[in-house]
PDB file of C-alpha atoms in Angstrom:
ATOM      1  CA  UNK T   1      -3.918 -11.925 -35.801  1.00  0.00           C
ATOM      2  CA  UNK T   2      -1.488 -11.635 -38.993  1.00  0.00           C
ATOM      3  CA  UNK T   3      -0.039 -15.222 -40.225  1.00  0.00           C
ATOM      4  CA  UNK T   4       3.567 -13.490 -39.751  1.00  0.00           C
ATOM      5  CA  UNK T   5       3.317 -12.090 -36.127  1.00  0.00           C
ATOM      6  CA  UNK T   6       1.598 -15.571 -35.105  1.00  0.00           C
ATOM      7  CA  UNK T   7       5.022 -17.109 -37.214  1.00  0.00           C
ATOM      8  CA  UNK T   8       6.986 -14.693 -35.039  1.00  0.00           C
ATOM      9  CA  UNK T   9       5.488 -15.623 -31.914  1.00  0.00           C
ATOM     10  CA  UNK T  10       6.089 -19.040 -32.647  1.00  0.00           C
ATOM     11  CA  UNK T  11       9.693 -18.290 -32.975  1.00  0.00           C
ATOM     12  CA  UNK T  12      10.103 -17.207 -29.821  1.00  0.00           C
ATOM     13  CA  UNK T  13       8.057 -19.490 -28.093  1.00  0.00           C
ATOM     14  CA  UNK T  14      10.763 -22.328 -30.192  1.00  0.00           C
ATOM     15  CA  UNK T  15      13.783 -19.658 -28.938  1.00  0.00           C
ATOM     16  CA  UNK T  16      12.432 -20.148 -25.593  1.00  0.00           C
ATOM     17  CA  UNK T  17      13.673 -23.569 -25.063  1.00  0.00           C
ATOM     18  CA  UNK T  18      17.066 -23.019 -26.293  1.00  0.00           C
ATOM     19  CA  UNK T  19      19.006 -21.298 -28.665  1.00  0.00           C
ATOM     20  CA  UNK T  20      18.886 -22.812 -32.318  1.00  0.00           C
ATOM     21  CA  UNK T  21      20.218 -22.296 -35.775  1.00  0.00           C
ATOM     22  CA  UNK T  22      18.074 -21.317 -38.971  1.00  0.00           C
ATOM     23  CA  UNK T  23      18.175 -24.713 -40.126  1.00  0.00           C
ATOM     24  CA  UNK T  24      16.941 -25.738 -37.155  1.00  0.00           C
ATOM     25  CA  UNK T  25      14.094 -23.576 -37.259  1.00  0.00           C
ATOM     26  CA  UNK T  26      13.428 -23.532 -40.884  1.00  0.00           C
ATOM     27  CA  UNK T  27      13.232 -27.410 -40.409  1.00  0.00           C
ATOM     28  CA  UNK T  28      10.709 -27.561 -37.815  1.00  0.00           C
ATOM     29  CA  UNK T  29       8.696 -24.452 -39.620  1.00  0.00           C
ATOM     30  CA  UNK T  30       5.816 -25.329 -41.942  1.00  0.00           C
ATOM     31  CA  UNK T  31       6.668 -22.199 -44.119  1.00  0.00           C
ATOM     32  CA  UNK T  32       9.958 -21.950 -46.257  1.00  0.00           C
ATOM     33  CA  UNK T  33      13.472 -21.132 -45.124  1.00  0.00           C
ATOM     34  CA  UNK T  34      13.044 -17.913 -46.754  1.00  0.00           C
ATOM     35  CA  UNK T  35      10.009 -16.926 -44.781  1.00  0.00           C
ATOM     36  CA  UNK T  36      11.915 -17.774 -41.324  1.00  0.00           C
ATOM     37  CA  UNK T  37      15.022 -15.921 -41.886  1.00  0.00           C
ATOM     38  CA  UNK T  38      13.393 -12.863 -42.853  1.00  0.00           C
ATOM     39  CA  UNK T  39      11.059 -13.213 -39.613  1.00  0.00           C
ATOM     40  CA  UNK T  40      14.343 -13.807 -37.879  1.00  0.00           C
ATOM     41  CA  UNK T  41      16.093 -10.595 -39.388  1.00  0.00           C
ATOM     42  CA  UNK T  42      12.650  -8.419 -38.052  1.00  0.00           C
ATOM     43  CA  UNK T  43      13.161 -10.131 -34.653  1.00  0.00           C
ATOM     44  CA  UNK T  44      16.784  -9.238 -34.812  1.00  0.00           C
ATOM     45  CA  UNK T  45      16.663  -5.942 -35.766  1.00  0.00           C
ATOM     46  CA  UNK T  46      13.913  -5.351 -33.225  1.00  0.00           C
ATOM     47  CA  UNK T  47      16.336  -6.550 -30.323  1.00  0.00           C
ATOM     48  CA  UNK T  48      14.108  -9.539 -29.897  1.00  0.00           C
ATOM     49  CA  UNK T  49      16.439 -12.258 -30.605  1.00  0.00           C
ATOM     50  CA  UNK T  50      20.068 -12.318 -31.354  1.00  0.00           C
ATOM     51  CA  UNK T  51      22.919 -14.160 -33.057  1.00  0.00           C
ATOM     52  CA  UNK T  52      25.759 -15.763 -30.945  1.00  0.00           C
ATOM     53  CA  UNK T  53      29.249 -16.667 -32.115  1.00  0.00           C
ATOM     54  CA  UNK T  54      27.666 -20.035 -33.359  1.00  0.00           C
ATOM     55  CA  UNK T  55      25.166 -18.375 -35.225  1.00  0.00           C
ATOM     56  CA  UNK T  56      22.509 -19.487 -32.866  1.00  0.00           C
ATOM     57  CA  UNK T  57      19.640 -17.424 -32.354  1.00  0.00           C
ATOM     58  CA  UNK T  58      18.667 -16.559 -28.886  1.00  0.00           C
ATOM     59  CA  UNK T  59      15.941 -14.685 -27.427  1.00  0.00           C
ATOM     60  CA  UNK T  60      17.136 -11.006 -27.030  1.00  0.00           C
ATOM     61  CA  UNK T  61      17.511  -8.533 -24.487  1.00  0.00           C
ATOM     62  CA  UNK T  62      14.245  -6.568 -26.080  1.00  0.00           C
ATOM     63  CA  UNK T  63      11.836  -9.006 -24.145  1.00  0.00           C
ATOM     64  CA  UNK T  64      13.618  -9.046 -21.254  1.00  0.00           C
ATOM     65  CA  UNK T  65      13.216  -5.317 -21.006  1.00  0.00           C
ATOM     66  CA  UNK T  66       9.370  -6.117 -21.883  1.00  0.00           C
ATOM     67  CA  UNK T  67       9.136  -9.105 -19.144  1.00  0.00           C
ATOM     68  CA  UNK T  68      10.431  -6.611 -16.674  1.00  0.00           C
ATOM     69  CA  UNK T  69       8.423  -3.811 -16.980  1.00  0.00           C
ATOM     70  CA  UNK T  70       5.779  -6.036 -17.220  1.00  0.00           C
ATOM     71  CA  UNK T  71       6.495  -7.202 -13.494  1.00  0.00           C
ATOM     72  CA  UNK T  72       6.864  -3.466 -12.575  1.00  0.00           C
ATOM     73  CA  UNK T  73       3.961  -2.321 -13.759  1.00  0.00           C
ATOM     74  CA  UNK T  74       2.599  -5.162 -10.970  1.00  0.00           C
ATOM     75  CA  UNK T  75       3.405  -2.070  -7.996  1.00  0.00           C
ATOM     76  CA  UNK T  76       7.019  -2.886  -6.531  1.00  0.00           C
ATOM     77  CA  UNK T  77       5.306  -1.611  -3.031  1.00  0.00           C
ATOM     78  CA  UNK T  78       2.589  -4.197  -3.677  1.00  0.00           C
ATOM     79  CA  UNK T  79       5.147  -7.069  -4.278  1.00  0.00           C
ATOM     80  CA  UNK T  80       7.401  -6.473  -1.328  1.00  0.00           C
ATOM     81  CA  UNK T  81       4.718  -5.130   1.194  1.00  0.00           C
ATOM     82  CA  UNK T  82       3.771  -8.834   2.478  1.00  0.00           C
ATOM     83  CA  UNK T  83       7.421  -9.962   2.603  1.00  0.00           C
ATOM     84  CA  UNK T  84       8.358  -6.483   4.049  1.00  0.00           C
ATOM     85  CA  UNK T  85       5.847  -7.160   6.631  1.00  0.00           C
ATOM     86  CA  UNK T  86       7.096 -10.454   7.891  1.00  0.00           C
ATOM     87  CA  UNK T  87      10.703  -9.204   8.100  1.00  0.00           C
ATOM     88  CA  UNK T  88       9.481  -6.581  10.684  1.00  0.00           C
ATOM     89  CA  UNK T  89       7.482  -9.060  12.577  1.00  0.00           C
ATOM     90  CA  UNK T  90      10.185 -11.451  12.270  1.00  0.00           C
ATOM     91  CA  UNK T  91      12.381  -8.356  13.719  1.00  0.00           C
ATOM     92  CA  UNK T  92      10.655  -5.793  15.821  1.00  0.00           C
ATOM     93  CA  UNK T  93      12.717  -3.518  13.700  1.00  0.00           C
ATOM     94  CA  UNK T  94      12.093  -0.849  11.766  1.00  0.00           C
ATOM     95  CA  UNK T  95      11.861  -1.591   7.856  1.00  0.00           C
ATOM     96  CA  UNK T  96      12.506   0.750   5.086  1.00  0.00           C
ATOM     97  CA  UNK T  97      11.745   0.273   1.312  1.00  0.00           C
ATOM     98  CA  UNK T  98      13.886   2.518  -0.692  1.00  0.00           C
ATOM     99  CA  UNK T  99      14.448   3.396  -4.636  1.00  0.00           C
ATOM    100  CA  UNK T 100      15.107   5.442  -7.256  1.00  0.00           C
ATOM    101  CA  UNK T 101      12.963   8.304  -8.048  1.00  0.00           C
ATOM    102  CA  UNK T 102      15.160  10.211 -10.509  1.00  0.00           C
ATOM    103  CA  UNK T 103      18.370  11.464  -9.097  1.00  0.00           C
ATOM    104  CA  UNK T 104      17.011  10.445  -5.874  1.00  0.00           C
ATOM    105  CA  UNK T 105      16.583   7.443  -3.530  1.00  0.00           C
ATOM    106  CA  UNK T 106      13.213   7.944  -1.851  1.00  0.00           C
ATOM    107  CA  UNK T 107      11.570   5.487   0.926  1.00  0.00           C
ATOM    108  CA  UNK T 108       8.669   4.046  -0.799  1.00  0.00           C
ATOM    109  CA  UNK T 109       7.303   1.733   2.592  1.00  0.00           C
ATOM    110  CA  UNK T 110       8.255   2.197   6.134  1.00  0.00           C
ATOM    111  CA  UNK T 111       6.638  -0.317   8.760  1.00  0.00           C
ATOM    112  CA  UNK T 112       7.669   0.764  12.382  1.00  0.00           C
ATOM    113  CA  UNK T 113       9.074  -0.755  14.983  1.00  0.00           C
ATOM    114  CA  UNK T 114       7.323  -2.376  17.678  1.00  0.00           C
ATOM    115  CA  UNK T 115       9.862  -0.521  19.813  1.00  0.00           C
ATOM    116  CA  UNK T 116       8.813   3.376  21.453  1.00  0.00           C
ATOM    117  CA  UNK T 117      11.526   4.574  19.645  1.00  0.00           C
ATOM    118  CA  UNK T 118      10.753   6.178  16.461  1.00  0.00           C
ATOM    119  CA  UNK T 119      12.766   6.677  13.150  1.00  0.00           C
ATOM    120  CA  UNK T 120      12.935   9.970  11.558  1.00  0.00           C
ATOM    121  CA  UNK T 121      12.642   8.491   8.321  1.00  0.00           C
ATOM    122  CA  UNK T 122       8.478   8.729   6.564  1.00  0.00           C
ATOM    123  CA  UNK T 123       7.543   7.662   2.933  1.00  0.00           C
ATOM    124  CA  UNK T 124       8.650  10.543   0.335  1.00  0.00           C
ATOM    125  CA  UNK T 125      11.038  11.889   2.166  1.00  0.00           C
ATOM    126  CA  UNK T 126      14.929  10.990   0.221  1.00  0.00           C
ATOM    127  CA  UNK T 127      17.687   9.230   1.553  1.00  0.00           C
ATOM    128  CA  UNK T 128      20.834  10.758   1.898  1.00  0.00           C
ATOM    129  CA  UNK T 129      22.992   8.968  -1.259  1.00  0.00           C
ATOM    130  CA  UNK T 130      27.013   9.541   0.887  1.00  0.00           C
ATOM    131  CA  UNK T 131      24.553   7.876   4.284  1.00  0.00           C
ATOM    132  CA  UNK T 132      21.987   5.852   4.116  1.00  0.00           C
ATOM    133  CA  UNK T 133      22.652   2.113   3.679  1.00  0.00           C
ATOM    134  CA  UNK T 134      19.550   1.678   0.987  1.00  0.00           C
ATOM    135  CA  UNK T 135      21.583   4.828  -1.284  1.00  0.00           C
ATOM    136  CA  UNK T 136      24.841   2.467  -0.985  1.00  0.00           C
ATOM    137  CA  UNK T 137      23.346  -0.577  -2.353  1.00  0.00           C
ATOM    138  CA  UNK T 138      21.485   1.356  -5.480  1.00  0.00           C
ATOM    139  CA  UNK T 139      24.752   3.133  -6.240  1.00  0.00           C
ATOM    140  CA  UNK T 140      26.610   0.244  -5.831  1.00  0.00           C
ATOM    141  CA  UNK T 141      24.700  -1.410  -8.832  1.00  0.00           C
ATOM    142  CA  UNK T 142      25.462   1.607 -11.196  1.00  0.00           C
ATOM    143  CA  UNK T 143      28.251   0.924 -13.618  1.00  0.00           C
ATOM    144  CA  UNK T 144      31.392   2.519 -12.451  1.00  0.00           C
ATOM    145  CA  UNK T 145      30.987   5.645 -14.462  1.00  0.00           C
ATOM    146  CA  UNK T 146      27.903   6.389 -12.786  1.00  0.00           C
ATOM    147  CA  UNK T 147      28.630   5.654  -9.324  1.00  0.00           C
ATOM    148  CA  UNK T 148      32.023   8.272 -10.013  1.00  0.00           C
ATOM    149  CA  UNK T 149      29.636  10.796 -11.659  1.00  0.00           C
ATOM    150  CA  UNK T 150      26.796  11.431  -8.655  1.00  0.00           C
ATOM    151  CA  UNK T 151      29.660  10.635  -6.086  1.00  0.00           C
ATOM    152  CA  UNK T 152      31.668  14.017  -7.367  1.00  0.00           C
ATOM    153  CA  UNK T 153      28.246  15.801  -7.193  1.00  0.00           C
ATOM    154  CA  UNK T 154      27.228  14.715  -4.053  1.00  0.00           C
ATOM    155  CA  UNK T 155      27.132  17.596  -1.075  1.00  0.00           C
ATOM    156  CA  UNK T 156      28.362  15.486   1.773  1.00  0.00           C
ATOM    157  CA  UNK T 157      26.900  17.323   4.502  1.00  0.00           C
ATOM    158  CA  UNK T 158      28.520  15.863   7.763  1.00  0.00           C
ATOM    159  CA  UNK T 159      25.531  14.691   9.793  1.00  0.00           C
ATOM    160  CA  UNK T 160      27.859  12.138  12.426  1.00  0.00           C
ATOM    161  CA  UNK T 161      31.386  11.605  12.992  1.00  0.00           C
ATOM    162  CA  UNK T 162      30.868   8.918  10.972  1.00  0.00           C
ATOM    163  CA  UNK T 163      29.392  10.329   7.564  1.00  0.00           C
ATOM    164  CA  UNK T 164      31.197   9.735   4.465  1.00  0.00           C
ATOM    165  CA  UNK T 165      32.664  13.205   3.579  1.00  0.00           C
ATOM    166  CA  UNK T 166      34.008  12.679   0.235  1.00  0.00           C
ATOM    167  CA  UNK T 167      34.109  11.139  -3.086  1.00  0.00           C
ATOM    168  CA  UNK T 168      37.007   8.711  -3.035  1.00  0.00           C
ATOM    169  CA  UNK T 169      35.787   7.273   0.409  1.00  0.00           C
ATOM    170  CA  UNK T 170      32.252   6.852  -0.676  1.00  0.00           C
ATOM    171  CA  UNK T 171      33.579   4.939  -4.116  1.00  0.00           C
ATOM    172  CA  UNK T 172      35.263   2.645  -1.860  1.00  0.00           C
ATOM    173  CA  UNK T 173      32.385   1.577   0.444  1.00  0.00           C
ATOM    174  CA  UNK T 174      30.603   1.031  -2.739  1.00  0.00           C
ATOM    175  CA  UNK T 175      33.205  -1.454  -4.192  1.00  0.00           C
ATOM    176  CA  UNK T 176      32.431  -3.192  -0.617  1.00  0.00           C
ATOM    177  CA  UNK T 177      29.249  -2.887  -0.983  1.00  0.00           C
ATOM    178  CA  UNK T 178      28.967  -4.303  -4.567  1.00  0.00           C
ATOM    179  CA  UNK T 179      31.700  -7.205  -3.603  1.00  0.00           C
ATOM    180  CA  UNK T 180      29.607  -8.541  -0.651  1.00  0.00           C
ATOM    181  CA  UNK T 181      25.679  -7.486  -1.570  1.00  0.00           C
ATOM    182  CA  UNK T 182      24.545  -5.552   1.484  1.00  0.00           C
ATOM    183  CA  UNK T 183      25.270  -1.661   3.327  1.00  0.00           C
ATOM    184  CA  UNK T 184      25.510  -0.298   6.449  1.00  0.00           C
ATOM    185  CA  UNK T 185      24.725   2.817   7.886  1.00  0.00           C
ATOM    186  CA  UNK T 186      27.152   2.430  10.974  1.00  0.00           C
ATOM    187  CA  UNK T 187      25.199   5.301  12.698  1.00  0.00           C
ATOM    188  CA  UNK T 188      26.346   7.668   9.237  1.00  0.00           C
ATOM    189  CA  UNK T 189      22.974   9.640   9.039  1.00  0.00           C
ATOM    190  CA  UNK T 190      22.095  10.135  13.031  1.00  0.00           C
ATOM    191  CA  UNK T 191      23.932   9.250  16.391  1.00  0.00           C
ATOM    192  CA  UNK T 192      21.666   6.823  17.699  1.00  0.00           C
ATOM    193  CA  UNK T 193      20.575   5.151  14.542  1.00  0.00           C
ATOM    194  CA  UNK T 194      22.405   2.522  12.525  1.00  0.00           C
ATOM    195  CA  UNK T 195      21.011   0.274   9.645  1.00  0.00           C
ATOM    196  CA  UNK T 196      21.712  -2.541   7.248  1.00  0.00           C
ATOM    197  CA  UNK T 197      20.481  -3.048   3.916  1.00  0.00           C
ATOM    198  CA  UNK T 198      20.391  -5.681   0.730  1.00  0.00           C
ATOM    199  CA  UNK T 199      19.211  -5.347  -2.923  1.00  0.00           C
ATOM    200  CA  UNK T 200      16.204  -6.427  -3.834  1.00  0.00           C
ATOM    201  CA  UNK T 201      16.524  -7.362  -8.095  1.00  0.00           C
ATOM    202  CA  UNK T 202      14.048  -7.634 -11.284  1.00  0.00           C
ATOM    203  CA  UNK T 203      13.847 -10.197 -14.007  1.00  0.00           C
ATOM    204  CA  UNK T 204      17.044  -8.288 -15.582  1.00  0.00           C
ATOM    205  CA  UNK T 205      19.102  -8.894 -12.457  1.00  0.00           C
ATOM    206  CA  UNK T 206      19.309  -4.721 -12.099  1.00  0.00           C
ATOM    207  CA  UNK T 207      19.120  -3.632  -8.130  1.00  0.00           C
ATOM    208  CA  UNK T 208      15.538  -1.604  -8.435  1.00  0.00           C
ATOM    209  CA  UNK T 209      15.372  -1.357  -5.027  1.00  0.00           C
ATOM    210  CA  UNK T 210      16.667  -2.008  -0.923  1.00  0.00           C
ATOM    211  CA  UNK T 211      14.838  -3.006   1.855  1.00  0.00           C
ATOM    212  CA  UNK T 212      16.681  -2.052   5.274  1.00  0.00           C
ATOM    213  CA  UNK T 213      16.137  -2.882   9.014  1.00  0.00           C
ATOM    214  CA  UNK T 214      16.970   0.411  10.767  1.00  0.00           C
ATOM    215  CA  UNK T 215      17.710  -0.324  15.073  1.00  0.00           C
ATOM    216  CA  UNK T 216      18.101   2.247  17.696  1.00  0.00           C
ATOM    217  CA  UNK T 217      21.631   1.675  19.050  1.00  0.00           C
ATOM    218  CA  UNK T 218      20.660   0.995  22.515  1.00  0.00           C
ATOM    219  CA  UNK T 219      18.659  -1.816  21.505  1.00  0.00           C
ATOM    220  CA  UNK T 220      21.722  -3.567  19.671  1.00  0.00           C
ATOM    221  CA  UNK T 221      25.405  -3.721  18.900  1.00  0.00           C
ATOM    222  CA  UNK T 222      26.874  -3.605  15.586  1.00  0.00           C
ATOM    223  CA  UNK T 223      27.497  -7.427  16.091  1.00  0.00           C
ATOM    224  CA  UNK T 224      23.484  -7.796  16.711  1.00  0.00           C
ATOM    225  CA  UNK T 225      23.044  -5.196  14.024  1.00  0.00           C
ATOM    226  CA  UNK T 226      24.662  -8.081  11.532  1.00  0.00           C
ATOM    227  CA  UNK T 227      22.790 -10.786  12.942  1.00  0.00           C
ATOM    228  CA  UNK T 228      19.336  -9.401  11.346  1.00  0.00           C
ATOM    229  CA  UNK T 229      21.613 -10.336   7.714  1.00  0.00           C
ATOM    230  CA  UNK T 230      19.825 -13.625   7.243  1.00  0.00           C
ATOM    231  CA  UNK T 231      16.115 -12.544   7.385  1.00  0.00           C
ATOM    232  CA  UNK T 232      16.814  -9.200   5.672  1.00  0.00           C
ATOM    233  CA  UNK T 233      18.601 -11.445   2.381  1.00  0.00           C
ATOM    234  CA  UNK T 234      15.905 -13.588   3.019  1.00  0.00           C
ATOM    235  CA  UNK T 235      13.266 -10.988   2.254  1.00  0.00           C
ATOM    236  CA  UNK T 236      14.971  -9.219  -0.495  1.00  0.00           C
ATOM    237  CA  UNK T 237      15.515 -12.720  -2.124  1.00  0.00           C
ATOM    238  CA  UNK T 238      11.872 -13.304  -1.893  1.00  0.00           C
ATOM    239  CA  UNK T 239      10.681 -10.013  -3.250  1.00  0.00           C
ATOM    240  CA  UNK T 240      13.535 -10.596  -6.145  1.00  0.00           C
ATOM    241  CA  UNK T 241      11.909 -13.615  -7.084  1.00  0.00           C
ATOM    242  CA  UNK T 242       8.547 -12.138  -6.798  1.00  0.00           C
ATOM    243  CA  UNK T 243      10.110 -10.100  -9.675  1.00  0.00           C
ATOM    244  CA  UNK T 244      11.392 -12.612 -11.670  1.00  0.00           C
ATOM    245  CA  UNK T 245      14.916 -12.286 -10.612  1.00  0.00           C
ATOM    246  CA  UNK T 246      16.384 -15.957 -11.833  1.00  0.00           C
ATOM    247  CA  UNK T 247      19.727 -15.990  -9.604  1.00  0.00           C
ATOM    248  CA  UNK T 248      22.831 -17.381 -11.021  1.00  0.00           C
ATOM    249  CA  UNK T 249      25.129 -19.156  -8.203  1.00  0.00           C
ATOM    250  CA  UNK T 250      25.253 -18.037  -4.656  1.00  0.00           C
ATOM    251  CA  UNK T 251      25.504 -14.927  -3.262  1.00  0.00           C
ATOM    252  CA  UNK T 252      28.288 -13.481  -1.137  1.00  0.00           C
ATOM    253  CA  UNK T 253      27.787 -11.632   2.338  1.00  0.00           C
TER     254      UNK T 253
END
C-alpha cells in the first residue's frame, strides 16, 4: 500500500476521535506540515473530511455515504428478518417490511398472522403511497419538495371512505407523520384492515425503510391498534441499530 494512502488512512483514523486542526495533526504526524495539509486538501476535496467554522477538520459526509452502503450491501431483509420475526410472535399480527424500489414502495417481507384471516398484501406487490401507513412514513422523510412533488402526481384512487383523496390532505398527514415518527392506515386501503407503521433508519439517519403490524378490525380497536406502538418502535429501533443508525435524543410518538 502507497506511503500517502496509509498517511491518509491515518488521518482519518486521528479524525475519528474528534475533530482537530492542522497543527494538531501536523504535530502528531511524523511527515512535515506540508505533506499533511496537502493529504488534507485530497481528503477534502474528495468529501472525506471537512472544515468547520473553527477550521477543524472533521470526517466528511463521503464515508458516511461509504459506511452506509456498506451496511446495505449486508441485505436490509437479512437484517430485519430476525427482529421482524419476533415482533410477529410477540404480536400474532401480521408484519410488513416495506421500501423504496424507485418511485415505488414495495413490501420486501411479510410474516402472517397467526390469525385465519389473511392480508391481501404478498412480497413485490407496491403499496399504495396516498394509503398505506409504510408509504406515509418513507414520504414523510423526503425533504419537503419531494414529498409536494409525488403528492401532486399521485392518482388517489378512493379505495375506503377513508382514503386520502388529495394532495393538500396527504401533505398534512405527512407533517404528522414526520412530527411524531409513526403512520396509520386507519382502514385507508381496505374496510376491514387497518395498520400502523415506524421508520426503520441507516447509519445516515435517512428512513430506508418501515416495518408495519397490519390487524383485521374485528380483532382490535383503533385504541388496541396503538397499543402494538411499543414493540413495533422497538423493532424498528433494533433493525436501525443493526444499521448503524446512532440516535440523537429521544424520539417522539
Amino acid at each position: 500500500m502507497s506511503q500517502s494512502l496509509l498517511r491518509a488512512l491515518d488521518l482519518l483514523d486521528e479524525l475519528a476521535a474528534g475533530p482537530a486542526s492542522l497543527e494538531q495533526l501536523a504535530s502528531r504526524a511524523t511527515v512535515h506540515k506540508t505533506t499533511i495539509m496537502r493529504l488534507l486538501h485530497d481528503l477534502e476535496e474528495k468529501r472525506f473530511v471537512v472544515r468547520d467554522d473553527e477550521q477543524r477538520y472533521r470526517l466528511g459526509r463521503k464515508l458516511f455515504e461509504l459506511s452506509s452502503l456498506a451496511l446495505e450491501q449486508r441485505g436490509l431483509r437479512a437484517v430485519a428478518h430476525p427482529h421482524l420475526v419476533r415482533l410477529n410472535e410477540a404480536t400474532g399480527h401480521t408484519v410488513h417490511l416495506a421500501a423504496f424500489e424507485g418511485p415505488d414502495v414495495t413490501y420486501i417481507e411479510k410474516l402472517e398472522s397467526r390469525h385465519p384471516v389473511r392480508m391481501y398484501s404478498r412480497i413485490g406487490l407496491t403499496a399504495a403511497l396516498h394509503a398505506a401507513a409504510v408509504a406515509k412514513v418513507l414520504l414523510a422523510d423526503l425533504p419537503h419538495e419531494r414529498r409536494a412533488s409525488i403528492a401532486a402526481g399521485i392518482d388517489y384512487t378512493r379505495f375506503t371512505d377513508r382514503t386520502i383523496t388529495e394532495p393538500s390532505t396527504l401533505l398534512a398527514e405527512l407533517d404528522r407523520v414526520a412530527a411524531q415518527g409513526w403512520a396509520l392506515d386507519a382502514s385507508e386501503h381496505e374496510e376491514f384492515v387497518h395498520c400502523i407503521a415506524a421508520p426503520i433508519h441507516d447509519a445516515s439517519g435517512r428512513v430506508v425503510a418501515a416495518a408495519s403490524c397490519s390487524v383485521p378490525v374485528v380483532l382490535l380497536d383503533p385504541a388496541g391498534l396503538l397499543g402494538l406502538l411499543p414493540d413495533l418502535v422497538a423493532c424498528t429501533d433494533a433493525i436501525s441499530d443493526d444499521l448503524g443508525w446512532v440516535r440523537s435524543g429521544s424520539r417522539a410518538g
